[in-house]
Amino acid sequence: MQSQTEGDTFTIPLPLARLPWTRQLSEDYAEAKAESSAWIESFKPFEGKSLEAFRSCNFSLLGSLFYAPREKALVRLGCDFINMASVLDEYTDIEDKSGTQNMVTAMDVMRNPNEPRPEGESCVGAIARDFFLRLRAHVPPDAPCLQHFFDAWENYISAVVQEVEDRSKDTPYQTFEDYRRLRRHSSAGGPCFALLEFGLDIPEEVYKHDLLKSIREKAADILALHNDICSYAMEKSRGISAHNAIEIIIHERGISLQEAMDWVGNYCSDLVDGFLHDITTLPSWELETGEKVSMYVNGLGQMLRGSDDWHFESDRYLGSKGSEIRQTRTVTILPPSSGYAMCGSTEDSGA
């Protein structure tokens, strides 16, 4: 097994290249970005160079790629959610388990957003309170999609806490299968998928169909593992790569970085094939329900395509070289860096 050091280069696979969906950006992108950026920055989660680095990631671009075909109100909610989750992600990256647990305790705001937040609480509590008040106003209080979002959010928060706990262990590595099940939730794919349901009113018995469940799970795994491929160099530089499929496969199989990249890429490609196959085998429902399911499934596919585009168009993981890397597929291990909450950033780290 080879060790990776600053300056090592590797070739990234492109397992999402054969998705049939094409790049699509919401026509409301500019307006949604301006509003969402002003909203998240009003809570002052970062300052100085950290704020500049956060802006360069352009999480509103991701939201506007994710929800491109939908109405502006949903695009804006999507941008806000991704900005909120990214702030939480940055804060928990530098916290131990106790600090993270105290922080995510604020997430009880999901079910009780009208309650005032306590003095001295992290800004994520106030951010979440405002977001959940607007989220609840988007659909009726008994809408199943709202409960789906709440369930997915709780799974996400639990996974974030588990990730922090794993990082604190002397031997932080899990088996790949254990990691994959946790990563499915820690990537925040579940809440993002739940937002797709808003306004569709898919019947519960259809939503819970085994094939739709399989499609969602494969999409979540694809989203997470593709992110692990693209984020590895940055996470390695920040010392948080133990929660990354690449590092886990290197450790579990005793293989080189490039071999691990190829292994995860092939695994992800197989998931893409399964995702596409499941879609072709969905049963037929009556016309209105079938149209809703089609919008939902195509929305999932568009999210996967949007994720692929964003990774190379944002400075988040590949810095200013994303477009070049998309062509050459060559990535270099970055020098040590920290995250926004530590006011650390470099031009090419996006960290």
mmCIF file of C-alpha atoms in Angstrom, residues 2 11 51 151 156 166 223 307 321 325 328 335-336:
data_model
loop_
_atom_site.group_PDB
_atom_site.id
_atom_site.type_symbol
_atom_site.label_atom_id
_atom_site.label_comp_id
_atom_site.label_asym_id
_atom_site.label_seq_id
_atom_site.Cartn_x
_atom_site.Cartn_y
_atom_site.Cartn_z
ATOM 1 C CA GLN A 2 1.386 3.374 -1.019
ATOM 2 C CA THR A 11 -6.324 10.276 -12.368
ATOM 3 C CA LEU A 51 -16.204 34.101 3.697
ATOM 4 C CA ASP A 151 -36.927 11.863 8.520
ATOM 5 C CA TYR A 156 -28.400 13.220 8.041
ATOM 6 C CA ASP A 166 -15.427 7.996 13.955
ATOM 7 C CA LEU A 223 -24.064 11.209 -5.164
ATOM 8 C CA SER A 307 -23.698 17.337 -9.027
ATOM 9 C CA LYS A 321 -8.650 24.089 -12.011
ATOM 10 C CA ILE A 325 -9.307 18.681 -14.512
ATOM 11 C CA THR A 328 -7.248 15.992 -18.132
ATOM 12 C CA PRO A 335 -0.724 21.192 0.620
ATOM 13 C CA PRO A 336 -2.091 21.139 4.176
#
